[in-house]
């Protein structure tokens, strides 16, 4: 019990120390044998008395973008015929990203990026407001689901008010839409499966369809461990870097808001 207590106490002290040396009182600082500057620098290991000491082992910093190419390949928008969109205002690119940034070896996949250019409002009064010009910080739209293909919003979002000020960027998240959709027929795989009497049975049917989808995806060579909320967030950061943007605006709905919160966690100063 004492050993467990010492370990927990040491972990707590390390956490406090690494957050701010000012949170430790003078007596505790003296017991550690470290200066406030050393505590801020770290790294730490647990000493015999359960207090933090400096470790000789260097901390390893892993760059999640070590294998990202930040390559954007211009393409003809692939959704022509499915979505009615303005070809003069809309352009498409494919962003190359690693499928699994944590794996020792992984393949590269491509994600569809659709840009709808900002346009000057017809009622813009240049005499009153000056010459119109778009703002340098575009807006990126993150669809919900998860699993919603962003490209389907292209025409609808032409008319949002914010497009009178800035470009709108729509990302098809990995594994959906034109970003390597590995369950393209999910909704129509077994239409009768979800035609059930109770919500509980409906949930069971959805789980069954999900299992079939994942089984087929794995058999096709998809690394399912590379598809998660953190992976999606890193893709969005990679896109910002590829576009060489210092900052931008995030617009997420439903699951897209969960993804936006993850982005706020990992690079809030860019949003």
mmCIF file of C-alpha atoms in Angstrom:
data_model
loop_
_atom_site.group_PDB
_atom_site.id
_atom_site.type_symbol
_atom_site.label_atom_id
_atom_site.label_comp_id
_atom_site.label_asym_id
_atom_site.label_seq_id
_atom_site.Cartn_x
_atom_site.Cartn_y
_atom_site.Cartn_z
ATOM 1 C CA UNK A 1 0.000 0.000 0.000
ATOM 2 C CA UNK A 2 2.848 2.395 0.917
ATOM 3 C CA UNK A 3 4.573 1.724 -2.429
ATOM 4 C CA UNK A 4 1.375 2.513 -4.302
ATOM 5 C CA UNK A 5 0.908 5.660 -2.238
ATOM 6 C CA UNK A 6 4.480 6.782 -2.970
ATOM 7 C CA UNK A 7 3.992 6.237 -6.704
ATOM 8 C CA UNK A 8 0.735 8.177 -6.747
ATOM 9 C CA UNK A 9 2.238 10.965 -4.648
ATOM 10 C CA UNK A 10 5.262 11.183 -6.922
ATOM 11 C CA UNK A 11 3.087 11.297 -10.015
ATOM 12 C CA UNK A 12 1.035 14.088 -8.508
ATOM 13 C CA UNK A 13 4.137 16.076 -7.558
ATOM 14 C CA UNK A 14 5.584 15.587 -11.058
ATOM 15 C CA UNK A 15 2.370 16.778 -12.631
ATOM 16 C CA UNK A 16 2.272 19.854 -10.443
ATOM 17 C CA UNK A 17 5.945 20.539 -10.984
ATOM 18 C CA UNK A 18 5.816 20.299 -14.719
ATOM 19 C CA UNK A 19 2.768 22.581 -14.814
ATOM 20 C CA UNK A 20 4.363 25.305 -12.727
ATOM 21 C CA UNK A 21 7.140 25.401 -10.161
ATOM 22 C CA UNK A 22 5.236 28.167 -8.383
ATOM 23 C CA UNK A 23 2.628 25.646 -7.204
ATOM 24 C CA UNK A 24 5.173 23.935 -4.926
ATOM 25 C CA UNK A 25 5.854 25.480 -1.548
ATOM 26 C CA UNK A 26 9.387 26.276 -0.370
ATOM 27 C CA UNK A 27 9.637 23.181 1.842
ATOM 28 C CA UNK A 28 8.666 20.823 -1.001
ATOM 29 C CA UNK A 29 11.075 22.544 -3.392
ATOM 30 C CA UNK A 30 13.888 22.062 -0.898
ATOM 31 C CA UNK A 31 13.042 18.366 -0.546
ATOM 32 C CA UNK A 32 13.244 17.806 -4.289
ATOM 33 C CA UNK A 33 16.756 19.212 -4.458
ATOM 34 C CA UNK A 34 15.800 20.995 -7.693
ATOM 35 C CA UNK A 35 15.575 24.654 -8.599
ATOM 36 C CA UNK A 36 12.325 26.091 -10.006
ATOM 37 C CA UNK A 37 14.041 26.378 -13.388
ATOM 38 C CA UNK A 38 15.012 22.693 -13.352
ATOM 39 C CA UNK A 39 11.482 21.697 -12.394
ATOM 40 C CA UNK A 40 10.086 23.632 -15.339
ATOM 41 C CA UNK A 41 12.572 22.032 -17.725
ATOM 42 C CA UNK A 42 12.217 18.374 -16.614
ATOM 43 C CA UNK A 43 12.166 15.514 -17.580
ATOM 44 C CA UNK A 44 11.555 13.740 -14.241
ATOM 45 C CA UNK A 45 11.835 10.318 -12.708
ATOM 46 C CA UNK A 46 10.778 9.174 -9.239
ATOM 47 C CA UNK A 47 13.462 9.252 -6.561
ATOM 48 C CA UNK A 48 13.769 7.019 -3.497
ATOM 49 C CA UNK A 49 11.533 9.243 -1.408
ATOM 50 C CA UNK A 50 8.860 9.432 -4.037
ATOM 51 C CA UNK A 51 9.873 12.947 -5.128
ATOM 52 C CA UNK A 52 10.813 13.998 -8.667
ATOM 53 C CA UNK A 53 14.455 14.074 -9.754
ATOM 54 C CA UNK A 54 15.947 15.054 -13.086
ATOM 55 C CA UNK A 55 16.363 12.164 -15.483
ATOM 56 C CA UNK A 56 19.468 11.742 -17.646
ATOM 57 C CA UNK A 57 17.326 10.186 -20.379
ATOM 58 C CA UNK A 58 16.405 12.696 -23.093
ATOM 59 C CA UNK A 59 12.737 12.967 -23.926
ATOM 60 C CA UNK A 60 11.835 11.870 -27.437
ATOM 61 C CA UNK A 61 9.750 14.305 -29.441
ATOM 62 C CA UNK A 62 7.716 12.554 -32.111
ATOM 63 C CA UNK A 63 6.719 14.651 -35.096
ATOM 64 C CA UNK A 64 3.280 13.403 -36.230
ATOM 65 C CA UNK A 65 3.905 15.014 -39.626
ATOM 66 C CA UNK A 66 7.276 13.382 -40.264
ATOM 67 C CA UNK A 67 5.906 11.505 -43.283
ATOM 68 C CA UNK A 68 3.414 14.074 -44.516
ATOM 69 C CA UNK A 69 4.286 15.452 -47.941
ATOM 70 C CA UNK A 70 1.857 18.414 -47.739
ATOM 71 C CA UNK A 71 1.251 17.807 -51.423
ATOM 72 C CA UNK A 72 -1.898 19.230 -52.981
ATOM 73 C CA UNK A 73 -2.673 17.821 -56.433
ATOM 74 C CA UNK A 74 -5.123 19.855 -58.543
ATOM 75 C CA UNK A 75 -7.907 17.725 -60.036
ATOM 76 C CA UNK A 76 -11.151 18.185 -61.899
ATOM 77 C CA UNK A 77 -13.864 18.150 -59.235
ATOM 78 C CA UNK A 78 -15.008 14.504 -59.228
ATOM 79 C CA UNK A 79 -18.595 15.182 -58.207
ATOM 80 C CA UNK A 80 -19.720 16.736 -61.482
ATOM 81 C CA UNK A 81 -23.124 15.322 -62.389
ATOM 82 C CA UNK A 82 -23.877 14.566 -58.736
ATOM 83 C CA UNK A 83 -23.696 18.115 -57.406
ATOM 84 C CA UNK A 84 -24.737 21.260 -59.257
ATOM 85 C CA UNK A 85 -21.903 23.700 -58.596
ATOM 86 C CA UNK A 86 -20.397 26.859 -60.058
ATOM 87 C CA UNK A 87 -17.286 25.779 -61.970
ATOM 88 C CA UNK A 88 -15.871 29.300 -62.057
ATOM 89 C CA UNK A 89 -15.955 29.619 -58.279
ATOM 90 C CA UNK A 90 -15.157 26.027 -57.311
ATOM 91 C CA UNK A 91 -11.862 24.146 -57.517
ATOM 92 C CA UNK A 92 -10.681 20.783 -56.199
ATOM 93 C CA UNK A 93 -7.394 19.310 -54.980
ATOM 94 C CA UNK A 94 -6.243 16.040 -53.456
ATOM 95 C CA UNK A 95 -4.198 16.232 -50.255
ATOM 96 C CA UNK A 96 -1.727 13.388 -49.743
ATOM 97 C CA UNK A 97 -1.467 12.105 -46.145
ATOM 98 C CA UNK A 98 -0.178 8.938 -44.427
ATOM 99 C CA UNK A 99 -2.954 6.472 -43.668
ATOM 100 C CA UNK A 100 -1.526 5.726 -40.220
ATOM 101 C CA UNK A 101 0.925 8.269 -38.810
ATOM 102 C CA UNK A 102 1.677 6.005 -35.818
ATOM 103 C CA UNK A 103 2.630 2.864 -37.759
ATOM 104 C CA UNK A 104 6.212 2.040 -38.698
ATOM 105 C CA UNK A 105 5.087 1.491 -42.284
ATOM 106 C CA UNK A 106 1.976 2.847 -43.931
ATOM 107 C CA UNK A 107 0.586 3.682 -47.338
ATOM 108 C CA UNK A 108 -0.304 7.171 -48.521
ATOM 109 C CA UNK A 109 -3.917 8.119 -49.161
ATOM 110 C CA UNK A 110 -5.500 11.202 -50.716
ATOM 111 C CA UNK A 111 -8.275 13.429 -49.366
ATOM 112 C CA UNK A 112 -10.545 15.607 -51.474
ATOM 113 C CA UNK A 113 -10.328 19.336 -50.741
ATOM 114 C CA UNK A 114 -12.954 21.552 -52.360
ATOM 115 C CA UNK A 115 -12.574 25.340 -52.349
ATOM 116 C CA UNK A 116 -15.433 27.722 -53.092
ATOM 117 C CA UNK A 117 -14.043 31.197 -53.673
ATOM 118 C CA UNK A 118 -15.373 34.239 -51.903
ATOM 119 C CA UNK A 119 -17.298 36.612 -54.131
ATOM 120 C CA UNK A 120 -18.167 40.271 -53.830
ATOM 121 C CA UNK A 121 -21.784 40.914 -52.826
ATOM 122 C CA UNK A 122 -23.906 42.441 -55.543
ATOM 123 C CA UNK A 123 -24.986 45.255 -53.206
ATOM 124 C CA UNK A 124 -21.463 46.166 -52.088
ATOM 125 C CA UNK A 125 -21.224 49.950 -51.758
ATOM 126 C CA UNK A 126 -17.632 50.832 -52.604
ATOM 127 C CA UNK A 127 -18.232 54.552 -51.949
ATOM 128 C CA UNK A 128 -19.309 53.788 -48.406
ATOM 129 C CA UNK A 129 -17.155 50.754 -47.575
ATOM 130 C CA UNK A 130 -14.191 51.079 -49.883
ATOM 131 C CA UNK A 131 -12.965 48.519 -52.397
ATOM 132 C CA UNK A 132 -14.104 44.975 -51.619
ATOM 133 C CA UNK A 133 -11.436 42.392 -50.898
ATOM 134 C CA UNK A 134 -11.656 38.977 -49.330
ATOM 135 C CA UNK A 135 -10.108 38.253 -45.977
ATOM 136 C CA UNK A 136 -6.909 36.191 -45.803
ATOM 137 C CA UNK A 137 -8.275 33.681 -43.279
ATOM 138 C CA UNK A 138 -10.606 31.221 -45.041
ATOM 139 C CA UNK A 139 -13.192 29.015 -43.377
ATOM 140 C CA UNK A 140 -12.911 25.221 -43.375
ATOM 141 C CA UNK A 141 -16.099 23.208 -43.075
ATOM 142 C CA UNK A 142 -16.074 19.897 -41.190
ATOM 143 C CA UNK A 143 -19.043 17.637 -41.876
ATOM 144 C CA UNK A 144 -20.848 15.454 -39.361
ATOM 145 C CA UNK A 145 -21.567 11.772 -39.000
ATOM 146 C CA UNK A 146 -18.872 10.841 -38.696
ATOM 147 C CA UNK A 147 -19.103 9.700 -42.273
ATOM 148 C CA UNK A 148 -20.734 12.660 -44.008
ATOM 149 C CA UNK A 149 -19.128 13.470 -47.379
ATOM 150 C CA UNK A 150 -18.378 17.183 -47.356
ATOM 151 C CA UNK A 151 -18.520 17.621 -51.127
ATOM 152 C CA UNK A 152 -22.339 17.340 -51.056
ATOM 153 C CA UNK A 153 -22.462 20.769 -49.374
ATOM 154 C CA UNK A 154 -20.620 22.532 -52.199
ATOM 155 C CA UNK A 155 -23.586 24.131 -53.964
ATOM 156 C CA UNK A 156 -25.680 24.687 -50.852
ATOM 157 C CA UNK A 157 -22.922 26.577 -49.057
ATOM 158 C CA UNK A 158 -22.390 28.940 -51.975
ATOM 159 C CA UNK A 159 -25.004 31.134 -50.387
ATOM 160 C CA UNK A 160 -23.762 31.398 -46.806
ATOM 161 C CA UNK A 161 -23.118 34.966 -45.715
ATOM 162 C CA UNK A 162 -19.489 34.337 -44.764
ATOM 163 C CA UNK A 163 -18.571 33.705 -48.416
ATOM 164 C CA UNK A 164 -18.913 37.421 -49.040
ATOM 165 C CA UNK A 165 -15.757 37.797 -46.947
ATOM 166 C CA UNK A 166 -13.627 34.660 -47.227
ATOM 167 C CA UNK A 167 -13.045 31.447 -49.184
ATOM 168 C CA UNK A 168 -14.835 28.301 -48.033
ATOM 169 C CA UNK A 169 -12.824 25.080 -47.872
ATOM 170 C CA UNK A 170 -14.635 21.744 -47.648
ATOM 171 C CA UNK A 171 -12.706 18.615 -46.651
ATOM 172 C CA UNK A 172 -13.913 15.089 -47.310
ATOM 173 C CA UNK A 173 -12.571 13.379 -44.197
ATOM 174 C CA UNK A 174 -10.528 10.204 -44.555
ATOM 175 C CA UNK A 175 -12.542 7.138 -45.443
ATOM 176 C CA UNK A 176 -15.632 8.959 -46.753
ATOM 177 C CA UNK A 177 -16.804 10.664 -49.921
ATOM 178 C CA UNK A 178 -13.979 11.081 -52.414
ATOM 179 C CA UNK A 179 -11.338 10.493 -49.735
ATOM 180 C CA UNK A 180 -11.138 6.717 -50.084
ATOM 181 C CA UNK A 181 -14.688 5.820 -49.075
ATOM 182 C CA UNK A 182 -14.343 2.190 -47.973
ATOM 183 C CA UNK A 183 -18.085 1.713 -47.428
ATOM 184 C CA UNK A 184 -19.600 3.391 -50.499
ATOM 185 C CA UNK A 185 -22.762 1.306 -50.336
ATOM 186 C CA UNK A 186 -23.256 1.413 -46.567
ATOM 187 C CA UNK A 187 -26.764 2.857 -46.664
ATOM 188 C CA UNK A 188 -27.982 0.457 -49.337
ATOM 189 C CA UNK A 189 -26.081 -2.679 -48.356
ATOM 190 C CA UNK A 190 -29.161 -4.263 -46.756
ATOM 191 C CA UNK A 191 -32.134 -1.849 -46.829
ATOM 192 C CA UNK A 192 -34.378 -4.238 -44.943
ATOM 193 C CA UNK A 193 -31.912 -4.689 -42.089
ATOM 194 C CA UNK A 194 -32.951 -1.456 -40.392
ATOM 195 C CA UNK A 195 -36.655 -1.832 -41.106
ATOM 196 C CA UNK A 196 -37.385 -3.003 -37.564
ATOM 197 C CA UNK A 197 -39.980 -2.289 -34.901
ATOM 198 C CA UNK A 198 -37.896 -0.998 -31.983
ATOM 199 C CA UNK A 199 -35.050 1.447 -31.482
ATOM 200 C CA UNK A 200 -32.995 -1.274 -29.772
ATOM 201 C CA UNK A 201 -33.373 -3.537 -32.800
ATOM 202 C CA UNK A 202 -32.443 -0.619 -35.046
ATOM 203 C CA UNK A 203 -29.240 -0.109 -33.043
ATOM 204 C CA UNK A 204 -28.371 -3.789 -33.367
ATOM 205 C CA UNK A 205 -28.950 -3.621 -37.122
ATOM 206 C CA UNK A 206 -26.659 -0.597 -37.432
ATOM 207 C CA UNK A 207 -23.935 -2.432 -35.509
ATOM 208 C CA UNK A 208 -24.279 -5.386 -37.861
ATOM 209 C CA UNK A 209 -23.910 -3.118 -40.904
ATOM 210 C CA UNK A 210 -20.868 -1.465 -39.321
ATOM 211 C CA UNK A 211 -19.225 -4.834 -38.716
ATOM 212 C CA UNK A 212 -19.787 -5.835 -42.347
ATOM 213 C CA UNK A 213 -18.345 -2.517 -43.510
ATOM 214 C CA UNK A 214 -15.223 -2.835 -41.350
ATOM 215 C CA UNK A 215 -14.692 -6.466 -42.298
ATOM 216 C CA UNK A 216 -14.819 -5.638 -46.000
ATOM 217 C CA UNK A 217 -12.554 -2.602 -45.528
ATOM 218 C CA UNK A 218 -9.928 -4.641 -43.667
ATOM 219 C CA UNK A 219 -10.058 -7.328 -46.359
ATOM 220 C CA UNK A 220 -9.397 -4.598 -48.955
ATOM 221 C CA UNK A 221 -6.221 -3.533 -47.119
ATOM 222 C CA UNK A 222 -7.553 -0.551 -45.171
ATOM 223 C CA UNK A 223 -5.659 0.057 -41.909
ATOM 224 C CA UNK A 224 -8.633 0.708 -39.656
ATOM 225 C CA UNK A 225 -6.426 1.861 -36.772
ATOM 226 C CA UNK A 226 -5.657 5.005 -38.787
ATOM 227 C CA UNK A 227 -9.244 6.249 -38.779
ATOM 228 C CA UNK A 228 -10.107 8.202 -35.650
ATOM 229 C CA UNK A 229 -10.892 11.681 -34.402
ATOM 230 C CA UNK A 230 -7.198 12.530 -33.700
ATOM 231 C CA UNK A 231 -6.255 11.262 -37.182
ATOM 232 C CA UNK A 232 -8.914 13.496 -38.749
ATOM 233 C CA UNK A 233 -7.641 16.456 -36.747
ATOM 234 C CA UNK A 234 -4.064 15.908 -37.907
ATOM 235 C CA UNK A 235 -5.334 15.803 -41.491
ATOM 236 C CA UNK A 236 -6.916 19.224 -41.004
ATOM 237 C CA UNK A 237 -3.664 20.599 -39.589
ATOM 238 C CA UNK A 238 -1.751 19.082 -42.520
ATOM 239 C CA UNK A 239 -4.141 20.822 -44.899
ATOM 240 C CA UNK A 240 -3.556 24.172 -43.208
ATOM 241 C CA UNK A 241 0.175 23.658 -43.518
ATOM 242 C CA UNK A 242 -0.147 22.625 -47.171
ATOM 243 C CA UNK A 243 -2.146 25.784 -47.897
ATOM 244 C CA UNK A 244 0.507 27.820 -46.031
ATOM 245 C CA UNK A 245 -2.088 29.509 -43.844
ATOM 246 C CA UNK A 246 -1.161 31.124 -40.555
ATOM 247 C CA UNK A 247 -4.724 30.872 -39.282
ATOM 248 C CA UNK A 248 -8.247 30.083 -40.396
ATOM 249 C CA UNK A 249 -11.803 29.666 -39.164
ATOM 250 C CA UNK A 250 -13.367 26.324 -38.251
ATOM 251 C CA UNK A 251 -17.007 25.482 -38.892
ATOM 252 C CA UNK A 252 -18.165 22.054 -37.780
ATOM 253 C CA UNK A 253 -21.631 20.569 -37.418
ATOM 254 C CA UNK A 254 -22.603 17.494 -35.396
ATOM 255 C CA UNK A 255 -19.511 15.245 -35.330
ATOM 256 C CA UNK A 256 -17.672 18.081 -37.071
ATOM 257 C CA UNK A 257 -17.953 20.104 -33.857
ATOM 258 C CA UNK A 258 -16.250 17.262 -31.961
ATOM 259 C CA UNK A 259 -13.465 17.372 -34.536
ATOM 260 C CA UNK A 260 -13.278 21.159 -34.151
ATOM 261 C CA UNK A 261 -12.804 20.759 -30.380
ATOM 262 C CA UNK A 262 -9.879 18.405 -31.014
ATOM 263 C CA UNK A 263 -8.369 21.035 -33.305
ATOM 264 C CA UNK A 264 -8.768 23.652 -30.584
ATOM 265 C CA UNK A 265 -6.893 21.314 -28.258
ATOM 266 C CA UNK A 266 -3.901 20.750 -30.532
ATOM 267 C CA UNK A 267 -3.503 24.152 -32.233
ATOM 268 C CA UNK A 268 -5.864 26.712 -30.790
ATOM 269 C CA UNK A 269 -3.565 29.607 -31.692
ATOM 270 C CA UNK A 270 -4.163 28.927 -35.395
ATOM 271 C CA UNK A 271 -7.945 29.177 -35.153
#
